[in-house]
Short mmCIF file of C-alpha atoms and ligand atoms in Angstrom, two decimals:
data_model
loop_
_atom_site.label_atom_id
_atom_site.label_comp_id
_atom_site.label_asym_id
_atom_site.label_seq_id
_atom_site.Cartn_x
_atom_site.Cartn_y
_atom_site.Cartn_z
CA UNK Q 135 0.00 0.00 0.00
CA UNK Q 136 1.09 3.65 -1.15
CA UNK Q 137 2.23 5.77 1.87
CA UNK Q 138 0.35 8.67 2.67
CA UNK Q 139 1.57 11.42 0.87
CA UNK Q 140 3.27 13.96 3.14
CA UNK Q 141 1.61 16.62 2.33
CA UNK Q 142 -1.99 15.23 3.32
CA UNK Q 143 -1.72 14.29 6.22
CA UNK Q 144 -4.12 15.08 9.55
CA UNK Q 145 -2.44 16.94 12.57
CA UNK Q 146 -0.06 20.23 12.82
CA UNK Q 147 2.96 21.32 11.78
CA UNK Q 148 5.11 24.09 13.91
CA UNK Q 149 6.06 26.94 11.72
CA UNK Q 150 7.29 29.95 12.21
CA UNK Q 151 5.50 30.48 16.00
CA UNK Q 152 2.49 28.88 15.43
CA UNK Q 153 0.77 25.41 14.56
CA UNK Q 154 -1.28 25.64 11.46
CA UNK Q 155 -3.28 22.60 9.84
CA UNK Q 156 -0.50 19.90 8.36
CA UNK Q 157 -2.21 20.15 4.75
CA UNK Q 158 -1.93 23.90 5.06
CA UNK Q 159 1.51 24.55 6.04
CA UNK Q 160 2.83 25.62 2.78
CA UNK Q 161 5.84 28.06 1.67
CA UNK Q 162 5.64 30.23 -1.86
CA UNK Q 163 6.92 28.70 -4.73
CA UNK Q 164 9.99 31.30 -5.07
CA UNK Q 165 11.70 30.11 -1.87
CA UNK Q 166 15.23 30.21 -1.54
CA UNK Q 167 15.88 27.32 -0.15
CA UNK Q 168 13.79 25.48 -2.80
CA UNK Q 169 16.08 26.89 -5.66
CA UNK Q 170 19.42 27.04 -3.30
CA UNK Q 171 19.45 24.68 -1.18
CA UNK Q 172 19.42 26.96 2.02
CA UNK Q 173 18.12 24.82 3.86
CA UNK Q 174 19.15 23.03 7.16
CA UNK Q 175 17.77 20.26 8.51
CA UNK Q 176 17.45 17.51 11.77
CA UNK Q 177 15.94 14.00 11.93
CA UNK Q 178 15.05 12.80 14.92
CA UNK Q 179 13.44 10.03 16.87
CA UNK Q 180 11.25 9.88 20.09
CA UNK Q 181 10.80 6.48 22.10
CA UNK Q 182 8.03 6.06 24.84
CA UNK Q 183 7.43 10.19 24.50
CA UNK Q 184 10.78 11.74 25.06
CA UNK Q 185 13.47 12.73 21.88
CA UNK Q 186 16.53 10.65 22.30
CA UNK Q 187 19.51 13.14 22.26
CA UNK Q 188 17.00 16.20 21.65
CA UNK Q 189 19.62 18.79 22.96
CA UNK Q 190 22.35 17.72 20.41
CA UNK Q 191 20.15 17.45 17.74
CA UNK Q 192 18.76 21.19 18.44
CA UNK Q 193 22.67 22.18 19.57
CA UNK Q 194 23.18 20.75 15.64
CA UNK Q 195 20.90 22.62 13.93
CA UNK Q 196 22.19 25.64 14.97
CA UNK Q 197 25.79 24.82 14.30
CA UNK Q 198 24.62 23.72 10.88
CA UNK Q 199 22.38 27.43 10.51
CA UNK Q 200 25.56 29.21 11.79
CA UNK Q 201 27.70 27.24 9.34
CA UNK Q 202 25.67 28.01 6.42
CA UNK Q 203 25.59 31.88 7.77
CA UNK Q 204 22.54 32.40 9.44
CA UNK Q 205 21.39 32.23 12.85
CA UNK Q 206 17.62 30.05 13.78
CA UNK Q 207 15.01 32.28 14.80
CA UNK Q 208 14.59 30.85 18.17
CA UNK Q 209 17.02 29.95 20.61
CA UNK Q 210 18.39 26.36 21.17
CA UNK Q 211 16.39 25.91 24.64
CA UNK Q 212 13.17 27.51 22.75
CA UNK Q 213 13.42 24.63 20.01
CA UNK Q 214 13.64 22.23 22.71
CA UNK Q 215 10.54 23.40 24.18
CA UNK Q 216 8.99 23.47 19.97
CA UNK Q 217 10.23 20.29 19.72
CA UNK Q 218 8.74 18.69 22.82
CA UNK Q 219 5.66 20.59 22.57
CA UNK Q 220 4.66 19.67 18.88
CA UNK Q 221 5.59 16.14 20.08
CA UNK Q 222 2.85 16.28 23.03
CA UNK Q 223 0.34 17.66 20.55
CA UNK Q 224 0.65 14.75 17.96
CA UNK Q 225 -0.14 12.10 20.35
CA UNK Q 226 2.55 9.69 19.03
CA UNK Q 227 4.87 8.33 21.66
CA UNK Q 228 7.57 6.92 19.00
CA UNK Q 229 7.81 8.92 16.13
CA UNK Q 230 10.19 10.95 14.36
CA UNK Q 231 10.81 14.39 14.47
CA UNK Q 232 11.66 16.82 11.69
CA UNK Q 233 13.13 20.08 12.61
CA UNK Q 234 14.37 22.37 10.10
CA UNK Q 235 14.89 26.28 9.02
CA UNK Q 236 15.47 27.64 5.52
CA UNK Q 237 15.77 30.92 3.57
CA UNK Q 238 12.45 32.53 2.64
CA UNK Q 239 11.18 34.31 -0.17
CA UNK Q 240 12.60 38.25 0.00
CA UNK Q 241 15.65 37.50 -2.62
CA UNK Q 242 15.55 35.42 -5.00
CA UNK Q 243 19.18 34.80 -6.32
CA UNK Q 244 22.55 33.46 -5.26
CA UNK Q 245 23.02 36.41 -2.74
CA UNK Q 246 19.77 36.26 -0.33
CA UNK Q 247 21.08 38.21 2.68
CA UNK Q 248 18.25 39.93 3.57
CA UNK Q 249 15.58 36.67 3.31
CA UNK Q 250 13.84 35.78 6.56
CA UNK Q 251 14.55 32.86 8.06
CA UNK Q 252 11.72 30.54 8.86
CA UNK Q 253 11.52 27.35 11.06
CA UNK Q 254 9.48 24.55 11.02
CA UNK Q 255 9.16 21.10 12.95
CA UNK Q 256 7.10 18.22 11.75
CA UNK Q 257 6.31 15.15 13.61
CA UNK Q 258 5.27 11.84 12.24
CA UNK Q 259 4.85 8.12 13.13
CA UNK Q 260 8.04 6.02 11.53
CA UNK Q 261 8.64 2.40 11.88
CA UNK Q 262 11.89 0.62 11.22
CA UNK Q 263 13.63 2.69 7.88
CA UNK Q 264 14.69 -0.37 6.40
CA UNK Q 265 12.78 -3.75 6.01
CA UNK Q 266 13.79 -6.85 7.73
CA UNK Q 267 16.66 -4.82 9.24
CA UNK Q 268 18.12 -7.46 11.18
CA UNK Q 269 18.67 -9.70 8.38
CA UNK Q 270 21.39 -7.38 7.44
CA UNK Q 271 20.17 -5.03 4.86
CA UNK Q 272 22.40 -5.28 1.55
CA UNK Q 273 24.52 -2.69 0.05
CA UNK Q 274 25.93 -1.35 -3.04
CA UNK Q 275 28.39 1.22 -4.14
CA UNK Q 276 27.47 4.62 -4.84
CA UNK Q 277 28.78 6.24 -7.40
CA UNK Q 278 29.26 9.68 -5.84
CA UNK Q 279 31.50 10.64 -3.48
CA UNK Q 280 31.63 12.70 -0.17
CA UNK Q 281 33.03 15.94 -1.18
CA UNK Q 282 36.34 17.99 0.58
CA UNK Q 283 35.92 20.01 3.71
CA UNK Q 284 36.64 22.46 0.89
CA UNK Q 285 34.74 21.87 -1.54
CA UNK Q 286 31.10 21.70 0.75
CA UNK Q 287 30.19 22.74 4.16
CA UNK Q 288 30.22 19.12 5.06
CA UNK Q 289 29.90 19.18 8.83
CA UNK Q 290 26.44 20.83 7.90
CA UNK Q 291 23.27 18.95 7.84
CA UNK Q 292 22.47 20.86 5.61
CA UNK Q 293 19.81 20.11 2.38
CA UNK Q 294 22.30 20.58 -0.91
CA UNK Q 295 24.85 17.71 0.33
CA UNK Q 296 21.79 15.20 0.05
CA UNK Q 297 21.72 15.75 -3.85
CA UNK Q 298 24.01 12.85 -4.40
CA UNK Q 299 22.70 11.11 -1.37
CA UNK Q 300 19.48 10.50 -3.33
CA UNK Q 301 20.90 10.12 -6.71
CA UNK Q 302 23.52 7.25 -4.99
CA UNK Q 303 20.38 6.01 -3.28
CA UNK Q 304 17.67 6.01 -6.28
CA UNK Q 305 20.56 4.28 -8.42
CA UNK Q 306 21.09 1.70 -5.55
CA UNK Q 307 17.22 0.87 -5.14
CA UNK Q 308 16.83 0.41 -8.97
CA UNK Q 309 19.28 -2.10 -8.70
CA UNK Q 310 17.47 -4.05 -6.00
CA UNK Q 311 19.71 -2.61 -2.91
CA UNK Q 312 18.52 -0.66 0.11
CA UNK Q 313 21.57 2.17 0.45
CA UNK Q 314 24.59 2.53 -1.30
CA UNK Q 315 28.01 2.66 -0.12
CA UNK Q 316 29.37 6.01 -0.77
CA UNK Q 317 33.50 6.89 -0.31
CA UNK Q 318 35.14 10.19 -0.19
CA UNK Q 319 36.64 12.45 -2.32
CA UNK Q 320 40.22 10.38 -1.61
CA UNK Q 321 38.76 7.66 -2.52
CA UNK Q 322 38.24 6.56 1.20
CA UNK Q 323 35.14 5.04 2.67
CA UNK Q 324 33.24 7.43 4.09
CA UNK Q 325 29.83 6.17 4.91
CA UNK Q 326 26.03 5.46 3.65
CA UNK Q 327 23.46 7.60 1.89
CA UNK Q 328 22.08 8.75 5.27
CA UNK Q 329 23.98 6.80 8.40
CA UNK Q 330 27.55 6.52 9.24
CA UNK Q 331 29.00 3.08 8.93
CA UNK Q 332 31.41 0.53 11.08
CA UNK Q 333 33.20 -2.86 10.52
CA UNK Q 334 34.15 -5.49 12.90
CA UNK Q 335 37.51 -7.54 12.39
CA UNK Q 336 38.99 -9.63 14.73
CA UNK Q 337 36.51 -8.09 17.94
CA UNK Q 338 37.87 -4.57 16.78
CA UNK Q 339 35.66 -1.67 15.66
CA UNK Q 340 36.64 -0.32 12.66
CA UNK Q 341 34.76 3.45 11.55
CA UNK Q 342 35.83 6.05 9.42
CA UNK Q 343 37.04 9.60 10.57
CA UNK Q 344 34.24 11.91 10.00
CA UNK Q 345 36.47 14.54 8.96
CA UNK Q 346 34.27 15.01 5.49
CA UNK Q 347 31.06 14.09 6.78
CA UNK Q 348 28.88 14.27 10.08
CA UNK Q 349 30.19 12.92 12.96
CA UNK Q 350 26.17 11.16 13.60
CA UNK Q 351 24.77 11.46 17.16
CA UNK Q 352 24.18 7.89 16.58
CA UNK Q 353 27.59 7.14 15.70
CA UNK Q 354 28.94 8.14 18.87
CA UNK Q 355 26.19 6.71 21.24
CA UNK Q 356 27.28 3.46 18.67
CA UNK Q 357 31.25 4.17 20.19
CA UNK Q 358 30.07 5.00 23.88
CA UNK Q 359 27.78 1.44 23.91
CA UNK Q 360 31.12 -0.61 22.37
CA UNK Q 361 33.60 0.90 24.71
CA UNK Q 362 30.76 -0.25 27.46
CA UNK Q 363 31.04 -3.43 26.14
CA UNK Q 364 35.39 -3.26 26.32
CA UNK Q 365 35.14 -3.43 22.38
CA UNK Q 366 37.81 -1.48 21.02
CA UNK Q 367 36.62 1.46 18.60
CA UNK Q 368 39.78 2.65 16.10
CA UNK Q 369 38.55 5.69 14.24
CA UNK Q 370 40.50 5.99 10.79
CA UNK Q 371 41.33 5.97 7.38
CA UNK Q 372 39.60 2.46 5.87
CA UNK Q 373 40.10 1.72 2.09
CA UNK Q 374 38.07 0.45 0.10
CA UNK Q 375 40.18 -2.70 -0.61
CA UNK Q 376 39.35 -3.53 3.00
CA UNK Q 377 35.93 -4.27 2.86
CA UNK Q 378 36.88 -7.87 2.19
CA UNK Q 379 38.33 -8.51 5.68
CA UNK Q 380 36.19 -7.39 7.89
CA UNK Q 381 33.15 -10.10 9.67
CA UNK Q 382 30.32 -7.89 10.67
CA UNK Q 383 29.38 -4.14 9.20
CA UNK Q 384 26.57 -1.89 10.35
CA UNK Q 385 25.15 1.60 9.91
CA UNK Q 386 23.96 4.10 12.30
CA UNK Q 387 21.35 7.37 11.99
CA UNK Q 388 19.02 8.88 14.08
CA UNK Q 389 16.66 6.86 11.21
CA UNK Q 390 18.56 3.90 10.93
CA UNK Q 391 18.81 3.53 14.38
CA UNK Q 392 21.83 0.70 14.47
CA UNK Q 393 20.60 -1.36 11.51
CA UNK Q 394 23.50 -5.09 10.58
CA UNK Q 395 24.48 -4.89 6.89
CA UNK Q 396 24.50 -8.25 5.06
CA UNK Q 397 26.31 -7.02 1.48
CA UNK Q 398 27.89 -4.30 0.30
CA UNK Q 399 28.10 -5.30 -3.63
CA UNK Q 400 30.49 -8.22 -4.00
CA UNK Q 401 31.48 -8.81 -0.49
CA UNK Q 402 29.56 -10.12 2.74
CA UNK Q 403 28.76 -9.94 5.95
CA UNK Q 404 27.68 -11.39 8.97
CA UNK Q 405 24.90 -9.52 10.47
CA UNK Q 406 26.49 -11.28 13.88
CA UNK Q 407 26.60 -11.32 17.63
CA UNK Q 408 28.72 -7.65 18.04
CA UNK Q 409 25.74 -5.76 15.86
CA UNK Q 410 22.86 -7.68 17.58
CA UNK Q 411 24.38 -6.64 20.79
CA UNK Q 412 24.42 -3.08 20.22
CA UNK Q 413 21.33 -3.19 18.42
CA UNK Q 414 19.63 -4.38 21.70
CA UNK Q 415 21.94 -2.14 23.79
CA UNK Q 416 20.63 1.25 21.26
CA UNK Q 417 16.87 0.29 22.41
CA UNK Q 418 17.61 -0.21 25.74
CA UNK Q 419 19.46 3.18 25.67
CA UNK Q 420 16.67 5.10 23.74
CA UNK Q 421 14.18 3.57 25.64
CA UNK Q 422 16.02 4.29 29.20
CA UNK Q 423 16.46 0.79 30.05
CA UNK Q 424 20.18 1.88 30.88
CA UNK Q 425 21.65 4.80 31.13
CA UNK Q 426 24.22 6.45 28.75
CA UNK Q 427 27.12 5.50 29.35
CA UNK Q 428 30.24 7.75 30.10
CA UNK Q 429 32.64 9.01 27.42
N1 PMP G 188 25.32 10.78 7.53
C1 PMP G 188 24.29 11.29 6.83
C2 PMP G 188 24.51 11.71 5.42
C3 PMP G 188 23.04 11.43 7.44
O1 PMP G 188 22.01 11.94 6.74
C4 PMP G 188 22.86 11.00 8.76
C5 PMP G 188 21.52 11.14 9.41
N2 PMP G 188 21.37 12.41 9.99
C6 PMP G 188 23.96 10.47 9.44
C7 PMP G 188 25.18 10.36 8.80
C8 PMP G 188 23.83 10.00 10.86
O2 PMP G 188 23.61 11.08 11.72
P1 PMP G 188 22.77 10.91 13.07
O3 PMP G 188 23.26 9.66 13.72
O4 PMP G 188 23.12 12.13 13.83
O5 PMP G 188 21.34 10.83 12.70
#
């Protein structure tokens, strides 16, 4: 069955100080952000009511406003009280949470430095983002790479570095996969479509450095759980012509939650006991079953 579009849809959206009717919460055609990508963006997930890492995720999106050269309208603690509130009022105990804030409609052209900025936070119900997850989903590579630190704001979550996260995923689902493996612009693997990545070898951790794409939230609650468990986490470079040593591989996002990978195009994996641990570990830790654990 089709999904319900997301644009009718009952409930309320937050925007821009007050909650109008979800099918009427609309922005003009000739909006900035929809012809420049100035646009920056959170996804989030609440379990049993409360946002897991809300702060960070709010504490992100204004890093990622600031990076792209603008500030939110509302202060980080105010968006925590948006984000909670539009949460209470959509009755949903687990759902995800869209927060986001984008150039408006004053200037239309490359330079926009006088266009409001507007802010907006949706909330909707969201099972598991990929199918029979713990299978291990399967992978293939992506074509496009992870740009340089100086060639995109990269440590932005911001909406113009998804452009070849959707053209590496679209090209990956025609072909029968679920994500796509995408490297960097060295030709280093750098991580999924939408969630970082890690490999197990020998009871080791293996991730790469996130120094051309986002560190995830859920990457490093991923390295806090494993050092919990006394697995060793080494953060580095990882080739390509690695992938064929290591036993287990998984990715992490705030969507993904901690989801086993079975394939990544010619090589496998073992969606084994290390993953299923910290996959039961992340839902005991988003559902406060146990308690974060230190650093
Ligand atoms: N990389 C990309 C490209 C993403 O879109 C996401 C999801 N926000 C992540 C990594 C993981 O980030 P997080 O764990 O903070 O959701």
């Amino acid at each position: 069955m089709a999904e319900q579009p997301f644009d009718d849809r009952d409930g309320f959206i937050w925007m821009d100080g007050e909650y109008t009717p979800w099918r009427e919460t609309k922005v003009h055609v000739l909006t900035h952000a929809m012809h420049y990508a100035s646009c920056v963006f959170e996804g989030e997930r609440a379990y049993g009511g409360q946002i897991f890492e809300s702060l960070r995720h709010s504490q992100r999106l204004a890093n990622s406003a600031d990076i792209m050269g603008f500030d939110l309208p509302v202060s980080v603690a105010e968006l925590e009280d948006i984000k909670a509130e539009t949460l209470a009022k959509s009755g949903l105990e687990n759902a995800y949470i869209r927060a986001f804030a984008w150039r408006g409609s004053e200037m239309m052209g490359v330079s926009a430095q006088n266009n409001t900025i507007h802010l907006a936070v949706a909330v909707w119900a969201w099972g598991d983002y990929f199918a029979d997850k713990m299978k291990g989903i399967r992978m293939t590579h992506a074509e496009w790479r992870r740009p340089a630190p100086d060639t995109a704001p990269c440590h932005a979550k911001a909406a113009g570095l998804y452009m070849i996260c959707t053209l590496s995923k679209h090209a990956a689902e025609r072909d029968g996969y679920a994500d796509a493996l995408m490297l960097d612009y060295r030709g280093q693997v750098a991580e999924a479509t939408g969630a970082n990545i890690f490999f197990l070898r020998d009871g080791a951790l293996h991730t790469p450095t996130p120094d051309c794409f986002l560190n995830g939230i859920t990457r490093q609650t991923a390295i806090k759980l494993a050092k919990a468990r006394q697995i060793e986490v080494i953060e580095r470079a990882i080739m390509p012509d690695e992938l064929s040593t290591f036993d287990e591989c998984f990715i992490t996002g705030s969507a993904a939650e901690i989801t086993p990978v079975a394939e990544i195009g010619e090589f496998t994996y073992k969606p084994g006991a290390v993953s299923e641990a910290l996959v039961e570990d992340y839902s005991d830790l988003v559902y406060r079953k146990i308690a974060m654990p230190a650093e």
